[in-house]
Amino acid sequence: MTAHRPVRSRPVLVHFGSPEPGRLRLLCIPHAGAGAAAFKVWSELVPDWISVVGVRLPGRESRLREPLLTSMEDVARHIVAGLEDHTGPVALFGHCFGGPVAFRVAQLLEQARACEVVRLVAASAPVPGRVPDGRHTHELPTDELYASLVGIGAMNDGQFGQSIFGLTENAIRADFEAFETWTSYDFGRIAAPVLAVRGTDDRVLSEGSEEEWASFTEGGLTTRSVPGGHFLLGADVPGLVDVVVRQLTDDHADR
């Protein structure tokens, strides 16, 4: 009988850009099923005082064989564990599914007083507990799930897109399940201010939905719109990064 080697767990945080950390770390949490690679280009678009750190959850990229996490609490605590040795200021960015995750991570960091959370940026992100249209996306048949992702621009249609979907479907389902079953929690608020960003052509989140983030922060809400649809990490990313950097620059000037 052939013994199977245990799957070695790889780090959840991926550091991009200069090996010397900047004065502020920008922790970036992607949309459902995605990994850290989407944020590699960000290190070329931000000033030197910001260090870009991507989140790579189990079940994707170099962690493809690791067991998936299907609970929001498990996802958030897994990320926080990766920050155990970090004591400097951190800003959190979350795209779509990553927005609610970033919110819960901010809560845990503030409760532990492990490091200062200076800003939460939620882009194309529903607020905690608000499942758009009440859908249970994680239960959709494979063809319907793929079509829905193509429809919002998160997946390319055609053979290449189908190949990528084949590799990421399980992770996508796990992330949607974590969010869509996180509905009976007493969410509360975070102390950090929130920047909520919405694409002008977003057909998933209704216009004005970004204002709902005001109920989840004691630090104040700022809203911005950028050109693009619901999926903002593709061709629209330069405009998104510009908005994020401008906000973090203003935050830094106030410190």
PDB file of N, CA and C in Angstrom, residues 84-183:
ATOM      1  N   GLU A  84      -0.165  37.151  13.089  1.00  0.00           N
ATOM      2  CA  GLU A  84       0.211  37.085  14.501  1.00  0.00           C
ATOM      3  C   GLU A  84       1.458  37.887  14.828  1.00  0.00           C
ATOM      4  N   ASP A  85       2.430  37.909  13.920  1.00  0.00           N
ATOM      5  CA  ASP A  85       3.701  38.588  14.193  1.00  0.00           C
ATOM      6  C   ASP A  85       3.714  40.036  13.718  1.00  0.00           C
ATOM      7  N   HIS A  86       2.576  40.537  13.256  1.00  0.00           N
ATOM      8  CA  HIS A  86       2.537  41.904  12.735  1.00  0.00           C
ATOM      9  C   HIS A  86       1.924  42.840  13.764  1.00  0.00           C
ATOM     10  N   THR A  87       2.625  43.911  14.091  1.00  0.00           N
ATOM     11  CA  THR A  87       2.134  44.852  15.104  1.00  0.00           C
ATOM     12  C   THR A  87       1.930  46.263  14.559  1.00  0.00           C
ATOM     13  N   GLY A  88       2.308  46.520  13.329  1.00  0.00           N
ATOM     14  CA  GLY A  88       2.170  47.856  12.753  1.00  0.00           C
ATOM     15  C   GLY A  88       0.768  48.092  12.230  1.00  0.00           C
ATOM     16  N   PRO A  89       0.510  49.297  11.718  1.00  0.00           N
ATOM     17  CA  PRO A  89      -0.811  49.619  11.180  1.00  0.00           C
ATOM     18  C   PRO A  89      -1.123  48.819   9.924  1.00  0.00           C
ATOM     19  N   VAL A  90      -2.387  48.505   9.747  1.00  0.00           N
ATOM     20  CA  VAL A  90      -2.816  47.729   8.588  1.00  0.00           C
ATOM     21  C   VAL A  90      -4.130  48.301   8.069  1.00  0.00           C
ATOM     22  N   ALA A  91      -4.262  48.350   6.745  1.00  0.00           N
ATOM     23  CA  ALA A  91      -5.529  48.658   6.098  1.00  0.00           C
ATOM     24  C   ALA A  91      -6.012  47.380   5.445  1.00  0.00           C
ATOM     25  N   LEU A  92      -7.319  47.166   5.453  1.00  0.00           N
ATOM     26  CA  LEU A  92      -7.894  45.953   4.892  1.00  0.00           C
ATOM     27  C   LEU A  92      -8.685  46.293   3.642  1.00  0.00           C
ATOM     28  N   PHE A  93      -8.446  45.549   2.575  1.00  0.00           N
ATOM     29  CA  PHE A  93      -9.205  45.698   1.333  1.00  0.00           C
ATOM     30  C   PHE A  93      -9.897  44.378   1.038  1.00  0.00           C
ATOM     31  N   GLY A  94     -11.189  44.443   0.734  1.00  0.00           N
ATOM     32  CA  GLY A  94     -11.911  43.240   0.359  1.00  0.00           C
ATOM     33  C   GLY A  94     -12.766  43.476  -0.863  1.00  0.00           C
ATOM     34  N   HIS A  95     -12.640  42.592  -1.846  1.00  0.00           N
ATOM     35  CA  HIS A  95     -13.414  42.692  -3.079  1.00  0.00           C
ATOM     36  C   HIS A  95     -14.532  41.657  -3.052  1.00  0.00           C
ATOM     37  N   CYS A  96     -15.778  42.116  -3.197  1.00  0.00           N
ATOM     38  CA  CYS A  96     -16.945  41.251  -3.213  1.00  0.00           C
ATOM     39  C   CYS A  96     -16.983  40.407  -1.933  1.00  0.00           C
ATOM     40  N   PHE A  97     -16.880  39.081  -2.024  1.00  0.00           N
ATOM     41  CA  PHE A  97     -16.829  38.214  -0.851  1.00  0.00           C
ATOM     42  C   PHE A  97     -15.781  38.672   0.150  1.00  0.00           C
ATOM     43  N   GLY A  98     -14.679  39.230  -0.362  1.00  0.00           N
ATOM     44  CA  GLY A  98     -13.602  39.682   0.509  1.00  0.00           C
ATOM     45  C   GLY A  98     -13.983  40.833   1.415  1.00  0.00           C
ATOM     46  N   GLY A  99     -15.027  41.602   1.059  1.00  0.00           N
ATOM     47  CA  GLY A  99     -15.461  42.724   1.896  1.00  0.00           C
ATOM     48  C   GLY A  99     -15.970  42.277   3.254  1.00  0.00           C
ATOM     49  N   PRO A 100     -16.971  41.386   3.305  1.00  0.00           N
ATOM     50  CA  PRO A 100     -17.412  40.871   4.595  1.00  0.00           C
ATOM     51  C   PRO A 100     -16.311  40.141   5.363  1.00  0.00           C
ATOM     52  N   VAL A 101     -15.437  39.430   4.639  1.00  0.00           N
ATOM     53  CA  VAL A 101     -14.315  38.773   5.316  1.00  0.00           C
ATOM     54  C   VAL A 101     -13.428  39.815   5.990  1.00  0.00           C
ATOM     55  N   ALA A 102     -13.115  40.880   5.259  1.00  0.00           N
ATOM     56  CA  ALA A 102     -12.271  41.941   5.811  1.00  0.00           C
ATOM     57  C   ALA A 102     -12.919  42.568   7.039  1.00  0.00           C
ATOM     58  N   PHE A 103     -14.239  42.701   7.011  1.00  0.00           N
ATOM     59  CA  PHE A 103     -14.958  43.245   8.163  1.00  0.00           C
ATOM     60  C   PHE A 103     -14.746  42.363   9.391  1.00  0.00           C
ATOM     61  N   ARG A 104     -14.913  41.062   9.223  1.00  0.00           N
ATOM     62  CA  ARG A 104     -14.744  40.157  10.370  1.00  0.00           C
ATOM     63  C   ARG A 104     -13.283  40.119  10.830  1.00  0.00           C
ATOM     64  N   VAL A 105     -12.348  40.168   9.903  1.00  0.00           N
ATOM     65  CA  VAL A 105     -10.928  40.235  10.271  1.00  0.00           C
ATOM     66  C   VAL A 105     -10.657  41.492  11.086  1.00  0.00           C
ATOM     67  N   ALA A 106     -11.215  42.626  10.654  1.00  0.00           N
ATOM     68  CA  ALA A 106     -11.038  43.882  11.387  1.00  0.00           C
ATOM     69  C   ALA A 106     -11.583  43.755  12.804  1.00  0.00           C
ATOM     70  N   GLN A 107     -12.747  43.134  12.948  1.00  0.00           N
ATOM     71  CA  GLN A 107     -13.316  42.936  14.277  1.00  0.00           C
ATOM     72  C   GLN A 107     -12.374  42.143  15.175  1.00  0.00           C
ATOM     73  N   LEU A 108     -11.866  41.050  14.649  1.00  0.00           N
ATOM     74  CA  LEU A 108     -10.992  40.189  15.447  1.00  0.00           C
ATOM     75  C   LEU A 108      -9.697  40.906  15.829  1.00  0.00           C
ATOM     76  N   LEU A 109      -9.138  41.675  14.899  1.00  0.00           N
ATOM     77  CA  LEU A 109      -7.906  42.410  15.188  1.00  0.00           C
ATOM     78  C   LEU A 109      -8.160  43.495  16.228  1.00  0.00           C
ATOM     79  N   GLU A 110      -9.289  44.176  16.118  1.00  0.00           N
ATOM     80  CA  GLU A 110      -9.603  45.218  17.096  1.00  0.00           C
ATOM     81  C   GLU A 110      -9.866  44.619  18.468  1.00  0.00           C
ATOM     82  N   GLN A 111     -10.527  43.484  18.519  1.00  0.00           N
ATOM     83  CA  GLN A 111     -10.793  42.842  19.799  1.00  0.00           C
ATOM     84  C   GLN A 111      -9.511  42.386  20.478  1.00  0.00           C
ATOM     85  N   ALA A 112      -8.579  41.874  19.672  1.00  0.00           N
ATOM     86  CA  ALA A 112      -7.316  41.381  20.224  1.00  0.00           C
ATOM     87  C   ALA A 112      -6.307  42.497  20.451  1.00  0.00           C
ATOM     88  N   ARG A 113      -6.590  43.685  19.880  1.00  0.00           N
ATOM     89  CA  ARG A 113      -5.659  44.813  19.938  1.00  0.00           C
ATOM     90  C   ARG A 113      -4.263  44.397  19.457  1.00  0.00           C
ATOM     91  N   ALA A 114      -4.273  43.560  18.414  1.00  0.00           N
ATOM     92  CA  ALA A 114      -3.024  43.021  17.895  1.00  0.00           C
ATOM     93  C   ALA A 114      -2.286  44.034  17.036  1.00  0.00           C
ATOM     94  N   CYS A 115      -3.014  44.767  16.224  1.00  0.00           N
ATOM     95  CA  CYS A 115      -2.423  45.815  15.404  1.00  0.00           C
ATOM     96  C   CYS A 115      -3.526  46.809  15.073  1.00  0.00           C
ATOM     97  N   GLU A 116      -3.141  48.012  14.707  1.00  0.00           N
ATOM     98  CA  GLU A 116      -4.109  49.066  14.447  1.00  0.00           C
ATOM     99  C   GLU A 116      -4.700  48.921  13.046  1.00  0.00           C
ATOM    100  N   VAL A 117      -6.009  48.830  12.984  1.00  0.00           N
ATOM    101  CA  VAL A 117      -6.709  48.812  11.689  1.00  0.00           C
ATOM    102  C   VAL A 117      -7.088  50.251  11.357  1.00  0.00           C
ATOM    103  N   VAL A 118      -6.446  50.821  10.350  1.00  0.00           N
ATOM    104  CA  VAL A 118      -6.660  52.234  10.043  1.00  0.00           C
ATOM    105  C   VAL A 118      -7.796  52.466   9.049  1.00  0.00           C
ATOM    106  N   ARG A 119      -8.166  51.437   8.272  1.00  0.00           N
ATOM    107  CA  ARG A 119      -9.199  51.624   7.260  1.00  0.00           C
ATOM    108  C   ARG A 119      -9.655  50.262   6.734  1.00  0.00           C
ATOM    109  N   LEU A 120     -10.946  50.141   6.499  1.00  0.00           N
ATOM    110  CA  LEU A 120     -11.500  49.006   5.766  1.00  0.00           C
ATOM    111  C   LEU A 120     -12.023  49.533   4.437  1.00  0.00           C
ATOM    112  N   VAL A 121     -11.568  48.943   3.346  1.00  0.00           N
ATOM    113  CA  VAL A 121     -12.060  49.287   2.018  1.00  0.00           C
ATOM    114  C   VAL A 121     -12.871  48.106   1.495  1.00  0.00           C
ATOM    115  N   ALA A 122     -14.140  48.341   1.219  1.00  0.00           N
ATOM    116  CA  ALA A 122     -15.030  47.307   0.700  1.00  0.00           C
ATOM    117  C   ALA A 122     -15.406  47.669  -0.729  1.00  0.00           C
ATOM    118  N   ALA A 123     -14.956  46.881  -1.689  1.00  0.00           N
ATOM    119  CA  ALA A 123     -15.203  47.171  -3.105  1.00  0.00           C
ATOM    120  C   ALA A 123     -16.148  46.132  -3.695  1.00  0.00           C
ATOM    121  N   SER A 124     -17.224  46.600  -4.305  1.00  0.00           N
ATOM    122  CA  SER A 124     -18.242  45.697  -4.875  1.00  0.00           C
ATOM    123  C   SER A 124     -18.690  44.684  -3.831  1.00  0.00           C
ATOM    124  N   ALA A 125     -18.799  45.128  -2.593  1.00  0.00           N
ATOM    125  CA  ALA A 125     -19.006  44.194  -1.485  1.00  0.00           C
ATOM    126  C   ALA A 125     -20.345  44.402  -0.795  1.00  0.00           C
ATOM    127  N   PRO A 126     -21.136  43.333  -0.667  1.00  0.00           N
ATOM    128  CA  PRO A 126     -22.347  43.431   0.138  1.00  0.00           C
ATOM    129  C   PRO A 126     -21.981  43.508   1.613  1.00  0.00           C
ATOM    130  N   VAL A 127     -22.831  44.118   2.407  1.00  0.00           N
ATOM    131  CA  VAL A 127     -22.571  44.193   3.842  1.00  0.00           C
ATOM    132  C   VAL A 127     -22.769  42.814   4.459  1.00  0.00           C
ATOM    133  N   PRO A 128     -22.204  42.567   5.625  1.00  0.00           N
ATOM    134  CA  PRO A 128     -22.395  41.275   6.296  1.00  0.00           C
ATOM    135  C   PRO A 128     -23.874  40.940   6.454  1.00  0.00           C
ATOM    136  N   GLY A 129     -24.216  39.701   6.123  1.00  0.00           N
ATOM    137  CA  GLY A 129     -25.582  39.236   6.284  1.00  0.00           C
ATOM    138  C   GLY A 129     -26.528  39.575   5.154  1.00  0.00           C
ATOM    139  N   ARG A 130     -26.098  40.390   4.208  1.00  0.00           N
ATOM    140  CA  ARG A 130     -26.970  40.797   3.102  1.00  0.00           C
ATOM    141  C   ARG A 130     -26.597  39.995   1.850  1.00  0.00           C
ATOM    142  N   VAL A 131     -27.304  38.913   1.630  1.00  0.00           N
ATOM    143  CA  VAL A 131     -27.072  38.090   0.450  1.00  0.00           C
ATOM    144  C   VAL A 131     -27.895  38.663  -0.699  1.00  0.00           C
ATOM    145  N   PRO A 132     -27.258  39.145  -1.773  1.00  0.00           N
ATOM    146  CA  PRO A 132     -28.009  39.742  -2.880  1.00  0.00           C
ATOM    147  C   PRO A 132     -29.096  38.817  -3.402  1.00  0.00           C
ATOM    148  N   ASP A 133     -30.325  39.320  -3.420  1.00  0.00           N
ATOM    149  CA  ASP A 133     -31.489  38.579  -3.927  1.00  0.00           C
ATOM    150  C   ASP A 133     -31.790  37.317  -3.124  1.00  0.00           C
ATOM    151  N   GLY A 134     -31.155  37.159  -1.951  1.00  0.00           N
ATOM    152  CA  GLY A 134     -31.396  35.989  -1.123  1.00  0.00           C
ATOM    153  C   GLY A 134     -30.934  34.683  -1.750  1.00  0.00           C
ATOM    154  N   ARG A 135     -30.007  34.766  -2.693  1.00  0.00           N
ATOM    155  CA  ARG A 135     -29.585  33.576  -3.431  1.00  0.00           C
ATOM    156  C   ARG A 135     -28.674  32.685  -2.598  1.00  0.00           C
ATOM    157  N   HIS A 136     -28.702  31.394  -2.893  1.00  0.00           N
ATOM    158  CA  HIS A 136     -27.741  30.446  -2.352  1.00  0.00           C
ATOM    159  C   HIS A 136     -26.877  29.974  -3.521  1.00  0.00           C
ATOM    160  N   THR A 137     -25.948  30.825  -3.892  1.00  0.00           N
ATOM    161  CA  THR A 137     -25.112  30.558  -5.066  1.00  0.00           C
ATOM    162  C   THR A 137     -24.316  29.269  -4.910  1.00  0.00           C
ATOM    163  N   HIS A 138     -23.909  28.953  -3.679  1.00  0.00           N
ATOM    164  CA  HIS A 138     -23.079  27.768  -3.486  1.00  0.00           C
ATOM    165  C   HIS A 138     -23.821  26.465  -3.786  1.00  0.00           C
ATOM    166  N   GLU A 139     -25.144  26.526  -3.931  1.00  0.00           N
ATOM    167  CA  GLU A 139     -25.933  25.332  -4.219  1.00  0.00           C
ATOM    168  C   GLU A 139     -26.337  25.238  -5.694  1.00  0.00           C
ATOM    169  N   LEU A 140     -25.948  26.199  -6.507  1.00  0.00           N
ATOM    170  CA  LEU A 140     -26.325  26.180  -7.918  1.00  0.00           C
ATOM    171  C   LEU A 140     -25.682  25.003  -8.648  1.00  0.00           C
ATOM    172  N   PRO A 141     -26.373  24.436  -9.651  1.00  0.00           N
ATOM    173  CA  PRO A 141     -25.727  23.445 -10.515  1.00  0.00           C
ATOM    174  C   PRO A 141     -24.512  24.064 -11.199  1.00  0.00           C
ATOM    175  N   THR A 142     -23.593  23.231 -11.603  1.00  0.00           N
ATOM    176  CA  THR A 142     -22.327  23.709 -12.158  1.00  0.00           C
ATOM    177  C   THR A 142     -22.523  24.667 -13.326  1.00  0.00           C
ATOM    178  N   ASP A 143     -23.403  24.309 -14.270  1.00  0.00           N
ATOM    179  CA  ASP A 143     -23.572  25.169 -15.447  1.00  0.00           C
ATOM    180  C   ASP A 143     -24.177  26.519 -15.079  1.00  0.00           C
ATOM    181  N   GLU A 144     -25.092  26.549 -14.098  1.00  0.00           N
ATOM    182  CA  GLU A 144     -25.695  27.813 -13.677  1.00  0.00           C
ATOM    183  C   GLU A 144     -24.704  28.678 -12.907  1.00  0.00           C
ATOM    184  N   LEU A 145     -23.878  28.052 -12.107  1.00  0.00           N
ATOM    185  CA  LEU A 145     -22.866  28.804 -11.365  1.00  0.00           C
ATOM    186  C   LEU A 145     -21.881  29.448 -12.340  1.00  0.00           C
ATOM    187  N   TYR A 146     -21.424  28.690 -13.311  1.00  0.00           N
ATOM    188  CA  TYR A 146     -20.489  29.221 -14.303  1.00  0.00           C
ATOM    189  C   TYR A 146     -21.120  30.384 -15.073  1.00  0.00           C
ATOM    190  N   ALA A 147     -22.374  30.215 -15.485  1.00  0.00           N
ATOM    191  CA  ALA A 147     -23.055  31.268 -16.248  1.00  0.00           C
ATOM    192  C   ALA A 147     -23.211  32.531 -15.413  1.00  0.00           C
ATOM    193  N   SER A 148     -23.486  32.385 -14.121  1.00  0.00           N
ATOM    194  CA  SER A 148     -23.653  33.566 -13.272  1.00  0.00           C
ATOM    195  C   SER A 148     -22.337  34.317 -13.122  1.00  0.00           C
ATOM    196  N   LEU A 149     -21.234  33.598 -13.053  1.00  0.00           N
ATOM    197  CA  LEU A 149     -19.920  34.236 -12.934  1.00  0.00           C
ATOM    198  C   LEU A 149     -19.532  34.943 -14.230  1.00  0.00           C
ATOM    199  N   VAL A 150     -19.856  34.331 -15.348  1.00  0.00           N
ATOM    200  CA  VAL A 150     -19.614  34.973 -16.646  1.00  0.00           C
ATOM    201  C   VAL A 150     -20.440  36.251 -16.746  1.00  0.00           C
ATOM    202  N   GLY A 151     -21.661  36.192 -16.242  1.00  0.00           N
ATOM    203  CA  GLY A 151     -22.561  37.324 -16.344  1.00  0.00           C
ATOM    204  C   GLY A 151     -22.097  38.558 -15.599  1.00  0.00           C
ATOM    205  N   ILE A 152     -21.347  38.372 -14.507  1.00  0.00           N
ATOM    206  CA  ILE A 152     -20.868  39.539 -13.750  1.00  0.00           C
ATOM    207  C   ILE A 152     -19.425  39.889 -14.091  1.00  0.00           C
ATOM    208  N   GLY A 153     -18.855  39.178 -15.071  1.00  0.00           N
ATOM    209  CA  GLY A 153     -17.505  39.498 -15.511  1.00  0.00           C
ATOM    210  C   GLY A 153     -16.397  38.879 -14.693  1.00  0.00           C
ATOM    211  N   ALA A 154     -16.741  37.972 -13.763  1.00  0.00           N
ATOM    212  CA  ALA A 154     -15.724  37.342 -12.929  1.00  0.00           C
ATOM    213  C   ALA A 154     -15.073  36.149 -13.612  1.00  0.00           C
ATOM    214  N   MET A 155     -15.632  35.700 -14.730  1.00  0.00           N
ATOM    215  CA  MET A 155     -15.120  34.541 -15.447  1.00  0.00           C
ATOM    216  C   MET A 155     -15.285  34.781 -16.927  1.00  0.00           C
ATOM    217  N   ASN A 156     -14.260  34.429 -17.707  1.00  0.00           N
ATOM    218  CA  ASN A 156     -14.356  34.557 -19.163  1.00  0.00           C
ATOM    219  C   ASN A 156     -15.183  33.420 -19.737  1.00  0.00           C
ATOM    220  N   ASP A 157     -15.986  33.737 -20.739  1.00  0.00           N
ATOM    221  CA  ASP A 157     -16.758  32.701 -21.421  1.00  0.00           C
ATOM    222  C   ASP A 157     -15.851  32.014 -22.443  1.00  0.00           C
ATOM    223  N   GLY A 158     -16.088  30.751 -22.706  1.00  0.00           N
ATOM    224  CA  GLY A 158     -15.280  30.026 -23.673  1.00  0.00           C
ATOM    225  C   GLY A 158     -14.415  28.962 -23.016  1.00  0.00           C
ATOM    226  N   GLN A 159     -13.576  28.325 -23.807  1.00  0.00           N
ATOM    227  CA  GLN A 159     -12.797  27.187 -23.339  1.00  0.00           C
ATOM    228  C   GLN A 159     -11.834  27.553 -22.214  1.00  0.00           C
ATOM    229  N   PHE A 160     -11.171  28.714 -22.332  1.00  0.00           N
ATOM    230  CA  PHE A 160     -10.216  29.116 -21.293  1.00  0.00           C
ATOM    231  C   PHE A 160     -10.935  29.352 -19.963  1.00  0.00           C
ATOM    232  N   GLY A 161     -12.052  30.061 -20.022  1.00  0.00           N
ATOM    233  CA  GLY A 161     -12.809  30.322 -18.813  1.00  0.00           C
ATOM    234  C   GLY A 161     -13.319  29.047 -18.176  1.00  0.00           C
ATOM    235  N   GLN A 162     -13.759  28.102 -18.992  1.00  0.00           N
ATOM    236  CA  GLN A 162     -14.241  26.835 -18.473  1.00  0.00           C
ATOM    237  C   GLN A 162     -13.122  26.050 -17.794  1.00  0.00           C
ATOM    238  N   SER A 163     -11.911  26.159 -18.345  1.00  0.00           N
ATOM    239  CA  SER A 163     -10.766  25.471 -17.733  1.00  0.00           C
ATOM    240  C   SER A 163     -10.442  26.055 -16.363  1.00  0.00           C
ATOM    241  N   ILE A 164     -10.443  27.387 -16.280  1.00  0.00           N
ATOM    242  CA  ILE A 164     -10.189  28.043 -15.000  1.00  0.00           C
ATOM    243  C   ILE A 164     -11.290  27.703 -14.002  1.00  0.00           C
ATOM    244  N   PHE A 165     -12.514  27.702 -14.470  1.00  0.00           N
ATOM    245  CA  PHE A 165     -13.644  27.377 -13.595  1.00  0.00           C
ATOM    246  C   PHE A 165     -13.515  25.961 -13.053  1.00  0.00           C
ATOM    247  N   GLY A 166     -13.051  25.040 -13.894  1.00  0.00           N
ATOM    248  CA  GLY A 166     -12.875  23.665 -13.452  1.00  0.00           C
ATOM    249  C   GLY A 166     -11.901  23.546 -12.303  1.00  0.00           C
ATOM    250  N   LEU A 167     -10.891  24.405 -12.282  1.00  0.00           N
ATOM    251  CA  LEU A 167      -9.889  24.381 -11.213  1.00  0.00           C
ATOM    252  C   LEU A 167     -10.369  25.095  -9.947  1.00  0.00           C
ATOM    253  N   THR A 168     -11.272  26.046 -10.110  1.00  0.00           N
ATOM    254  CA  THR A 168     -11.639  26.908  -8.987  1.00  0.00           C
ATOM    255  C   THR A 168     -13.065  26.704  -8.467  1.00  0.00           C
ATOM    256  N   GLU A 169     -13.848  25.848  -9.118  1.00  0.00           N
ATOM    257  CA  GLU A 169     -15.252  25.709  -8.726  1.00  0.00           C
ATOM    258  C   GLU A 169     -15.422  25.369  -7.255  1.00  0.00           C
ATOM    259  N   ASN A 170     -14.648  24.426  -6.744  1.00  0.00           N
ATOM    260  CA  ASN A 170     -14.808  24.028  -5.342  1.00  0.00           C
ATOM    261  C   ASN A 170     -14.502  25.181  -4.384  1.00  0.00           C
ATOM    262  N   ALA A 171     -13.457  25.952  -4.693  1.00  0.00           N
ATOM    263  CA  ALA A 171     -13.118  27.098  -3.849  1.00  0.00           C
ATOM    264  C   ALA A 171     -14.198  28.173  -3.927  1.00  0.00           C
ATOM    265  N   ILE A 172     -14.738  28.387  -5.114  1.00  0.00           N
ATOM    266  CA  ILE A 172     -15.815  29.370  -5.287  1.00  0.00           C
ATOM    267  C   ILE A 172     -17.019  28.972  -4.440  1.00  0.00           C
ATOM    268  N   ARG A 173     -17.393  27.707  -4.506  1.00  0.00           N
ATOM    269  CA  ARG A 173     -18.537  27.231  -3.719  1.00  0.00           C
ATOM    270  C   ARG A 173     -18.279  27.378  -2.221  1.00  0.00           C
ATOM    271  N   ALA A 174     -17.066  27.055  -1.796  1.00  0.00           N
ATOM    272  CA  ALA A 174     -16.730  27.150  -0.368  1.00  0.00           C
ATOM    273  C   ALA A 174     -16.856  28.589   0.127  1.00  0.00           C
ATOM    274  N   ASP A 175     -16.367  29.535  -0.671  1.00  0.00           N
ATOM    275  CA  ASP A 175     -16.429  30.943  -0.271  1.00  0.00           C
ATOM    276  C   ASP A 175     -17.868  31.455  -0.230  1.00  0.00           C
ATOM    277  N   PHE A 176     -18.649  31.100  -1.254  1.00  0.00           N
ATOM    278  CA  PHE A 176     -20.053  31.507  -1.247  1.00  0.00           C
ATOM    279  C   PHE A 176     -20.797  30.887  -0.064  1.00  0.00           C
ATOM    280  N   GLU A 177     -20.489  29.643   0.247  1.00  0.00           N
ATOM    281  CA  GLU A 177     -21.139  29.005   1.387  1.00  0.00           C
ATOM    282  C   GLU A 177     -20.787  29.729   2.681  1.00  0.00           C
ATOM    283  N   ALA A 178     -19.518  30.108   2.840  1.00  0.00           N
ATOM    284  CA  ALA A 178     -19.093  30.822   4.048  1.00  0.00           C
ATOM    285  C   ALA A 178     -19.870  32.115   4.216  1.00  0.00           C
ATOM    286  N   PHE A 179     -20.061  32.849   3.128  1.00  0.00           N
ATOM    287  CA  PHE A 179     -20.787  34.123   3.203  1.00  0.00           C
ATOM    288  C   PHE A 179     -22.290  33.921   3.354  1.00  0.00           C
ATOM    289  N   GLU A 180     -22.848  33.021   2.560  1.00  0.00           N
ATOM    290  CA  GLU A 180     -24.306  32.876   2.518  1.00  0.00           C
ATOM    291  C   GLU A 180     -24.876  32.195   3.757  1.00  0.00           C
ATOM    292  N   THR A 181     -24.052  31.523   4.542  1.00  0.00           N
ATOM    293  CA  THR A 181     -24.520  30.910   5.787  1.00  0.00           C
ATOM    294  C   THR A 181     -24.157  31.751   7.003  1.00  0.00           C
ATOM    295  N   TRP A 182     -23.587  32.920   6.767  1.00  0.00           N
ATOM    296  CA  TRP A 182     -23.175  33.826   7.855  1.00  0.00           C
ATOM    297  C   TRP A 182     -24.248  34.885   8.024  1.00  0.00           C
ATOM    298  N   THR A 183     -25.437  34.455   8.488  1.00  0.00           N
ATOM    299  CA  THR A 183     -26.572  35.373   8.500  1.00  0.00           C
ATOM    300  C   THR A 183     -27.189  35.579   9.879  1.00  0.00           C
TER     301      THR A 183
END
